[in-house]
Amino acid sequence: MIAKPKVFVTRAIPERGLALVRDFCEADVWTEELPPAREVILERVRGVDGILSLLTDSVDGAVMDAAGSQLKAISNYAVGFDNVDIAEATRRGIPVGNTPGVLTDTTADLAFALLMAAARRVVEGDKFTRAGRWKTWGPTLLLGQDIFGATLGLVGFGRIGRAVARRARGFDMRVLYHDPFVAADDPCAAEVGAQAVDMDTLLRESDFVSLHTLLNEETHHLIGADAFAKMKPTAILVNTSRGPVVDPVALHTALREGQIGYAALDVTEPEPIPADSPLLGLDNVIVVPHIASASVATRGRMAQMAAENLIAGLRGERLPNCANPEVYK
Ligand code: DGY
C-alpha cells in the first residue's frame, strides 16, 4: 500500500475542505481555538509533504526548513498571503496556494456593511438603546451622514474593490479609485462608473475611503499622518484589507483630533487588537474581528479551494490557484 502524503493543517477548517484533505492525506490537524504557537508549528511540520496554513501563521524559511526538503506545497486558507514568505517558497520551488474569487462578494458585503454602520452610527445606536438611554425621538439624536450621492474612494481596484464599486452604484455614489496596476481606461471601471484619480485627489474628495490593497512594503502604513491630513474632517475610513495598511497611532490621533470623522475596521495592527487599545476608547470607531469572508457558504468554498490547492501540489500538479505562479517557470 502506498503511504498517504503527510500534512499539517494549522486549524480545523470547514468540513467541506477538511474531508478532502483527510481522504487524500495523513492529516495532523490543529483543533484548538487559538493558532499553534511558533514552536508548535516548527515541531509539527517536521517531515510533512504539505502545509495548510491560515493567515495567523507565519510560514517563513524557518518553517520550510523545519519541514524538510520533501515539502511540496503550502496552501493558505485566505486570498491574502502576506503571512507566507513567497520569495522563499519560490526559491525552493514550492508552490503556494490561495483562495481568490470565492470571497470577493462576501468581503465586499462586509466593507459596505461597515461603511453603512459607520455613516448611520448603527453600533452607537445599539449601545445607546441597550444602555437605557432612549427616552424619546430626538431631532438631533445620533445624526449621521448620507451614503447616497456621497463620494467613495477605493484604494485598490482589484476584485474586491470592483465589487464594492458595484454596490456603491446602487446607492448613486460617485466612485473614485486609485490603483497603480489598473489602467485609467479599464473597461470594468467604465462599467461601474468609477473614475481613476491620483491618491491625493482620492483622499481630498472622498466622503468614504475604503481600502482594498495587498499588504506589502509599498502599502505598509500607506494610510498614516500624511494621508489623514489630506482627508475631509468628516471622512469615514473603512479597512477590510490588512491592518498594517493603516498606521494605528496616526489613526488614533486623526480620530481624536477630528482630522477624520470615523473608522470602521475589520482588520487591525496588531491583530487581534488588544482590549485596552486607545482606539477602542473612542466612540467614532467600529472594530469587528476580521470577519469579512465569514459567511457559512464562503468559508466552505475557501476550505474546498485550499484543499484542492494542497492536493494538486502533493500530486505534483499545477495548483488551481497559485500565489507564486513564477514557481512554474
Ligand atoms: C483573506 O482571505 O485574505 C481574508 O483576509 C480572510 O478571509
Tab-separated table of C-alpha atoms and ligand atoms in Angstrom:
chain	number	residue	atom	x	y	z
A	1	MET	CA	0.000	0.000	0.000
A	2	ILE	CA	1.304	3.448	-0.928
A	3	ALA	CA	1.610	5.719	2.087
A	4	LYS	CA	-0.527	8.835	2.040
A	5	PRO	CA	1.301	12.171	1.975
A	6	LYS	CA	1.694	13.802	5.389
A	7	VAL	CA	0.305	17.268	6.001
A	8	PHE	CA	-0.046	19.682	8.889
A	9	VAL	CA	-3.295	21.663	8.920
A	10	THR	CA	-2.882	24.587	11.306
A	11	ARG	CA	-6.601	24.833	12.285
A	12	ALA	CA	-9.839	22.957	11.759
A	13	ILE	CA	-11.182	24.477	8.538
A	14	PRO	CA	-14.780	23.729	7.446
A	15	GLU	CA	-15.528	20.070	6.788
A	16	ARG	CA	-16.062	20.626	3.060
A	17	GLY	CA	-12.277	21.065	2.732
A	18	LEU	CA	-11.101	19.039	5.699
A	19	ALA	CA	-12.837	15.892	4.442
A	20	LEU	CA	-10.948	16.154	1.120
A	21	VAL	CA	-7.648	16.621	2.943
A	22	ARG	CA	-8.302	13.672	5.277
A	23	ASP	CA	-9.255	11.491	2.354
A	24	PHE	CA	-6.074	12.119	0.416
A	25	CYS	CA	-3.555	12.699	3.208
A	26	GLU	CA	-2.415	11.599	6.596
A	27	ALA	CA	-3.504	14.840	8.217
A	28	ASP	CA	-2.339	16.255	11.525
A	29	VAL	CA	-4.991	18.874	12.280
A	30	TRP	CA	-4.534	21.507	14.988
A	31	THR	CA	-8.000	21.628	16.541
A	32	GLU	CA	-7.513	24.274	19.242
A	33	GLU	CA	-9.363	27.589	19.031
A	34	LEU	CA	-6.125	29.592	19.104
A	35	PRO	CA	-3.409	29.174	16.466
A	36	PRO	CA	-0.472	26.876	17.196
A	37	ALA	CA	2.488	28.722	18.714
A	38	ARG	CA	5.554	29.198	16.556
A	39	GLU	CA	7.461	26.374	18.328
A	40	VAL	CA	4.487	24.067	17.819
A	41	ILE	CA	4.397	24.804	14.095
A	42	LEU	CA	8.135	24.190	13.822
A	43	GLU	CA	7.691	20.866	15.582
A	44	ARG	CA	4.533	19.659	13.829
A	45	VAL	CA	5.697	20.412	10.272
A	46	ARG	CA	8.732	18.160	10.605
A	47	GLY	CA	8.699	15.661	7.734
A	48	VAL	CA	5.424	16.834	6.151
A	49	ASP	CA	4.782	16.957	2.408
A	50	GLY	CA	2.289	19.781	2.675
A	51	ILE	CA	1.144	22.582	4.977
A	52	LEU	CA	-2.359	24.027	5.046
A	53	SER	CA	-1.926	27.340	6.846
A	54	LEU	CA	-4.063	30.263	7.977
A	55	LEU	CA	-3.343	33.978	7.844
A	56	THR	CA	-2.499	33.801	11.561
A	57	ASP	CA	0.523	31.558	10.903
A	58	SER	CA	3.842	32.865	9.717
A	59	VAL	CA	5.191	30.422	7.124
A	60	ASP	CA	8.739	31.555	6.507
A	61	GLY	CA	12.064	29.977	5.589
A	62	ALA	CA	12.497	28.568	9.108
A	63	VAL	CA	9.178	26.720	8.870
A	64	MET	CA	10.108	25.408	5.414
A	65	ASP	CA	13.494	24.297	6.796
A	66	ALA	CA	11.810	22.605	9.738
A	67	ALA	CA	9.506	20.746	7.349
A	68	GLY	CA	12.403	19.492	5.231
A	69	SER	CA	13.275	19.246	1.574
A	70	GLN	CA	10.347	16.894	0.785
A	71	LEU	CA	7.869	19.788	1.353
A	72	LYS	CA	5.886	20.037	-1.886
A	73	ALA	CA	3.086	22.524	-1.289
A	74	ILE	CA	1.838	25.252	1.013
A	75	SER	CA	-1.840	26.081	0.814
A	76	ASN	CA	-3.048	29.225	2.549
A	77	TYR	CA	-6.695	29.355	3.589
A	78	ALA	CA	-7.087	33.004	2.523
A	79	VAL	CA	-6.862	35.156	-0.547
A	80	GLY	CA	-4.123	37.224	1.142
A	81	PHE	CA	-0.722	35.619	1.555
A	82	ASP	CA	1.401	38.202	3.376
A	83	ASN	CA	1.904	35.604	6.151
A	84	VAL	CA	3.860	33.369	3.746
A	85	ASP	CA	7.368	34.186	2.575
A	86	ILE	CA	6.551	33.875	-1.107
A	87	ALA	CA	10.059	34.673	-2.337
A	88	GLU	CA	11.484	31.957	-0.105
A	89	ALA	CA	8.893	29.405	-1.229
A	90	THR	CA	9.563	30.247	-4.876
A	91	ARG	CA	13.304	29.962	-4.377
A	92	ARG	CA	12.741	26.449	-3.067
A	93	GLY	CA	10.333	25.571	-5.888
A	94	ILE	CA	7.361	25.266	-3.527
A	95	PRO	CA	4.016	26.474	-4.916
A	96	VAL	CA	1.806	28.478	-2.537
A	97	GLY	CA	-1.962	28.277	-2.935
A	98	ASN	CA	-4.528	30.927	-2.019
A	99	THR	CA	-8.308	31.319	-2.351
A	100	PRO	CA	-9.138	34.219	-4.674
A	101	GLY	CA	-12.555	34.891	-6.158
A	102	VAL	CA	-14.797	32.905	-3.825
A	103	LEU	CA	-14.708	35.524	-1.072
A	104	THR	CA	-14.939	38.646	-3.245
A	105	ASP	CA	-18.625	39.403	-2.788
A	106	THR	CA	-18.773	38.320	0.839
A	107	THR	CA	-15.888	40.666	1.648
A	108	ALA	CA	-17.436	43.497	-0.377
A	109	ASP	CA	-20.692	42.977	1.532
A	110	LEU	CA	-18.897	43.480	4.836
A	111	ALA	CA	-16.996	46.523	3.574
A	112	PHE	CA	-20.335	48.036	2.627
A	113	ALA	CA	-21.928	46.980	5.907
A	114	LEU	CA	-19.124	48.727	7.815
A	115	LEU	CA	-19.444	51.812	5.635
A	116	MET	CA	-23.176	52.000	6.320
A	117	ALA	CA	-22.854	51.184	10.006
A	118	ALA	CA	-20.318	53.979	10.487
A	119	ALA	CA	-22.220	56.525	8.374
A	120	ARG	CA	-25.507	55.878	10.180
A	121	ARG	CA	-23.961	55.251	13.611
A	122	VAL	CA	-25.625	51.848	13.924
A	123	VAL	CA	-23.293	50.476	16.591
A	124	GLU	CA	-23.527	53.636	18.699
A	125	GLY	CA	-27.321	53.497	18.362
A	126	ASP	CA	-27.436	49.919	19.574
A	127	LYS	CA	-25.206	50.705	22.571
A	128	PHE	CA	-27.355	53.759	23.355
A	129	THR	CA	-30.525	51.664	23.369
A	130	ARG	CA	-29.053	48.853	25.468
A	131	ALA	CA	-27.800	51.404	27.986
A	132	GLY	CA	-31.418	52.528	28.550
A	133	ARG	CA	-30.724	55.986	27.133
A	134	TRP	CA	-33.540	56.010	24.514
A	135	LYS	CA	-36.012	58.329	26.218
A	136	THR	CA	-37.726	59.918	23.214
A	137	TRP	CA	-37.443	60.610	19.473
A	138	GLY	CA	-34.763	63.283	19.215
A	139	PRO	CA	-34.446	65.901	16.465
A	140	THR	CA	-30.655	65.810	16.673
A	141	LEU	CA	-30.178	62.339	18.101
A	142	LEU	CA	-27.323	60.317	16.528
A	143	LEU	CA	-27.188	62.279	13.295
A	144	GLY	CA	-25.024	60.597	10.738
A	145	GLN	CA	-24.058	61.022	7.124
A	146	ASP	CA	-25.878	60.244	3.902
A	147	ILE	CA	-24.480	57.435	1.823
A	148	PHE	CA	-26.477	58.062	-1.357
A	149	GLY	CA	-24.826	60.654	-3.540
A	150	ALA	CA	-21.614	60.688	-1.485
A	151	THR	CA	-18.129	60.117	-2.924
A	152	LEU	CA	-16.465	56.778	-2.302
A	153	GLY	CA	-12.701	56.445	-2.804
A	154	LEU	CA	-11.383	52.928	-3.364
A	155	VAL	CA	-7.707	52.391	-2.644
A	156	GLY	CA	-7.075	49.298	-4.768
A	157	PHE	CA	-9.332	48.343	-7.656
A	158	GLY	CA	-8.911	44.580	-7.829
A	159	ARG	CA	-11.711	42.053	-7.475
A	160	ILE	CA	-12.959	43.261	-4.092
A	161	GLY	CA	-12.618	46.979	-4.853
A	162	ARG	CA	-14.693	46.452	-8.004
A	163	ALA	CA	-17.340	44.512	-6.098
A	164	VAL	CA	-17.618	47.403	-3.626
A	165	ALA	CA	-17.910	49.824	-6.581
A	166	ARG	CA	-20.843	47.797	-7.939
A	167	ARG	CA	-22.600	48.068	-4.594
A	168	ALA	CA	-21.919	51.818	-4.469
A	169	ARG	CA	-23.637	52.248	-7.827
A	170	GLY	CA	-26.887	51.114	-6.252
A	171	PHE	CA	-26.539	53.996	-3.808
A	172	ASP	CA	-25.886	56.576	-6.556
A	173	MET	CA	-22.433	57.208	-5.179
A	174	ARG	CA	-19.643	58.865	-7.117
A	175	VAL	CA	-16.826	56.306	-7.163
A	176	LEU	CA	-13.132	57.180	-7.415
A	177	TYR	CA	-10.296	54.675	-7.352
A	178	HIS	CA	-6.558	54.689	-7.125
A	179	ASP	CA	-4.641	51.619	-8.242
A	180	PRO	CA	-1.235	51.855	-9.910
A	181	PHE	CA	-1.825	48.440	-11.517
A	182	VAL	CA	-5.120	49.323	-13.208
A	183	ALA	CA	-5.292	51.458	-16.346
A	184	ALA	CA	-7.395	54.628	-16.307
A	185	ASP	CA	-9.435	53.255	-19.232
A	186	ASP	CA	-10.111	49.930	-17.517
A	187	PRO	CA	-13.379	48.593	-19.028
A	188	CYS	CA	-14.720	47.463	-15.655
A	189	ALA	CA	-14.196	50.964	-14.266
A	190	ALA	CA	-16.329	52.353	-17.068
A	191	GLU	CA	-18.940	49.663	-16.492
A	192	VAL	CA	-19.302	50.506	-12.790
A	193	GLY	CA	-18.859	54.232	-13.396
A	194	ALA	CA	-15.620	54.522	-11.398
A	195	GLN	CA	-13.034	57.174	-12.160
A	196	ALA	CA	-9.257	56.728	-11.781
A	197	VAL	CA	-7.610	59.526	-9.789
A	198	ASP	CA	-4.303	60.105	-8.046
A	199	MET	CA	-4.094	59.283	-4.366
A	200	ASP	CA	-4.203	62.908	-3.200
A	201	THR	CA	-7.395	63.606	-5.146
A	202	LEU	CA	-8.961	60.455	-3.762
A	203	LEU	CA	-8.110	61.406	-0.177
A	204	ARG	CA	-9.212	65.023	-0.619
A	205	GLU	CA	-12.527	64.364	-2.351
A	206	SER	CA	-13.840	61.171	-0.749
A	207	ASP	CA	-16.506	61.045	1.943
A	208	PHE	CA	-15.655	57.355	2.368
A	209	VAL	CA	-12.208	55.846	1.818
A	210	SER	CA	-12.255	52.053	1.557
A	211	LEU	CA	-9.028	50.036	1.429
A	212	HIS	CA	-8.669	47.050	-0.914
A	213	THR	CA	-4.962	46.680	-1.406
A	214	LEU	CA	-2.468	43.905	-0.702
A	215	LEU	CA	-0.117	44.350	2.227
A	216	ASN	CA	3.466	44.721	1.048
A	217	GLU	CA	6.374	47.112	1.599
A	218	GLU	CA	4.725	49.812	-0.520
A	219	THR	CA	1.366	49.651	1.238
A	220	HIS	CA	2.630	49.261	4.826
A	221	HIS	CA	1.228	52.318	6.721
A	222	LEU	CA	0.066	53.766	3.400
A	223	ILE	CA	-2.677	55.488	5.386
A	224	GLY	CA	-0.793	57.470	8.009
A	225	ALA	CA	-0.486	61.063	9.254
A	226	ASP	CA	0.104	62.467	5.746
A	227	ALA	CA	-2.972	60.769	4.362
A	228	PHE	CA	-5.196	61.800	7.275
A	229	ALA	CA	-4.098	65.428	6.856
A	230	LYS	CA	-5.497	65.337	3.299
A	231	MET	CA	-8.830	63.717	4.165
A	232	LYS	CA	-12.112	65.503	4.921
A	233	PRO	CA	-12.788	66.069	8.647
A	234	THR	CA	-15.995	64.080	8.149
A	235	ALA	CA	-14.358	61.267	6.157
A	236	ILE	CA	-15.071	57.662	7.074
A	237	LEU	CA	-12.225	55.163	6.674
A	238	VAL	CA	-13.145	51.516	6.029
A	239	ASN	CA	-10.461	48.833	6.175
A	240	THR	CA	-11.162	45.254	5.115
A	241	SER	CA	-7.687	44.702	3.605
A	242	ARG	CA	-4.889	44.174	6.119
A	243	GLY	CA	-4.374	46.008	9.424
A	244	PRO	CA	-0.845	47.316	8.790
A	245	VAL	CA	-2.007	49.259	5.708
A	246	VAL	CA	-3.129	51.827	8.320
A	247	ASP	CA	-0.788	53.374	10.896
A	248	PRO	CA	-2.763	52.788	14.125
A	249	VAL	CA	-1.108	55.592	16.107
A	250	ALA	CA	-1.808	58.132	13.356
A	251	LEU	CA	-5.365	56.781	13.073
A	252	HIS	CA	-5.973	57.312	16.776
A	253	THR	CA	-4.680	60.888	16.557
A	254	ALA	CA	-6.746	61.594	13.429
A	255	LEU	CA	-9.955	60.321	15.039
A	256	ARG	CA	-9.345	62.024	18.379
A	257	GLU	CA	-8.416	65.351	16.841
A	258	GLY	CA	-11.188	65.361	14.248
A	259	GLN	CA	-8.936	65.087	11.200
A	260	ILE	CA	-11.348	62.411	10.013
A	261	GLY	CA	-14.809	61.502	11.245
A	262	TYR	CA	-14.940	57.751	11.723
A	263	ALA	CA	-13.130	54.474	11.131
A	264	ALA	CA	-14.720	51.076	10.569
A	265	LEU	CA	-12.180	48.283	10.727
A	266	ASP	CA	-12.308	44.575	10.015
A	267	VAL	CA	-8.524	44.320	10.369
A	268	THR	CA	-6.108	45.962	12.780
A	269	GLU	CA	-2.462	46.265	13.704
A	270	PRO	CA	-1.735	44.325	15.818
A	271	GLU	CA	-4.334	41.660	15.296
A	272	PRO	CA	-6.245	40.912	17.421
A	273	ILE	CA	-6.454	44.483	18.711
A	274	PRO	CA	-5.729	44.498	22.468
A	275	ALA	CA	-8.823	45.197	24.570
A	276	ASP	CA	-7.022	48.190	26.129
A	277	SER	CA	-6.098	49.733	22.757
A	278	PRO	CA	-6.708	53.516	22.824
A	279	LEU	CA	-8.672	53.106	19.584
A	280	LEU	CA	-11.330	51.116	21.438
A	281	GLY	CA	-11.762	54.035	23.831
A	282	LEU	CA	-13.160	56.191	21.012
A	283	ASP	CA	-16.852	56.310	20.052
A	284	ASN	CA	-16.136	57.020	16.395
A	285	VAL	CA	-14.587	53.613	15.730
A	286	ILE	CA	-16.146	50.268	14.878
A	287	VAL	CA	-13.936	47.190	15.035
A	288	VAL	CA	-15.037	43.700	14.029
A	289	PRO	CA	-12.732	40.656	14.334
A	290	HIS	CA	-11.510	40.057	10.748
A	291	ILE	CA	-14.794	38.536	9.581
A	292	ALA	CA	-15.091	39.941	6.059
A	293	SER	CA	-15.140	36.493	4.431
A	294	ALA	CA	-17.050	34.887	7.297
A	295	SER	CA	-20.222	33.520	5.730
A	296	VAL	CA	-21.002	29.823	6.011
A	297	ALA	CA	-21.027	29.358	2.237
A	298	THR	CA	-17.860	31.329	1.553
A	299	ARG	CA	-15.779	29.731	4.275
A	300	GLY	CA	-16.891	26.342	2.922
A	301	ARG	CA	-15.820	27.316	-0.608
A	302	MET	CA	-12.496	28.618	0.705
A	303	ALA	CA	-11.913	25.331	2.534
A	304	GLN	CA	-12.589	23.308	-0.620
A	305	MET	CA	-10.285	25.534	-2.649
A	306	ALA	CA	-7.496	25.341	-0.066
A	307	ALA	CA	-7.833	21.537	-0.006
A	308	GLU	CA	-7.777	21.331	-3.809
A	309	ASN	CA	-4.664	23.507	-3.957
A	310	LEU	CA	-2.938	21.352	-1.367
A	311	ILE	CA	-3.849	18.077	-3.043
A	312	ALA	CA	-2.812	19.298	-6.503
A	313	GLY	CA	0.565	20.317	-5.073
A	314	LEU	CA	1.021	16.948	-3.390
A	315	ARG	CA	0.210	15.196	-6.677
A	316	GLY	CA	2.842	17.300	-8.417
A	317	GLU	CA	0.137	19.063	-10.442
A	318	ARG	CA	-0.174	22.773	-11.011
A	319	LEU	CA	-2.124	24.464	-8.193
A	320	PRO	CA	-5.530	25.658	-9.467
A	321	ASN	CA	-4.919	28.936	-7.582
A	322	CYS	CA	-1.303	29.750	-7.082
A	323	ALA	CA	0.066	32.896	-5.406
A	324	ASN	CA	3.551	32.366	-6.892
A	325	PRO	CA	2.992	31.153	-10.489
A	326	GLU	CA	6.607	32.117	-11.188
A	327	VAL	CA	7.487	28.864	-9.413
A	328	TYR	CA	6.471	27.024	-12.602
A	329	LYS	CA	8.826	28.932	-14.893
B	1	DGY	C1	-8.292	36.669	3.256
B	1	DGY	O1	-8.750	35.666	2.708
B	1	DGY	O2	-7.192	37.145	2.957
B	1	DGY	C2	-9.150	37.324	4.303
B	1	DGY	O3	-8.493	38.298	4.992
B	1	DGY	C3	-9.772	36.308	5.232
B	1	DGY	O4	-10.672	35.587	4.508
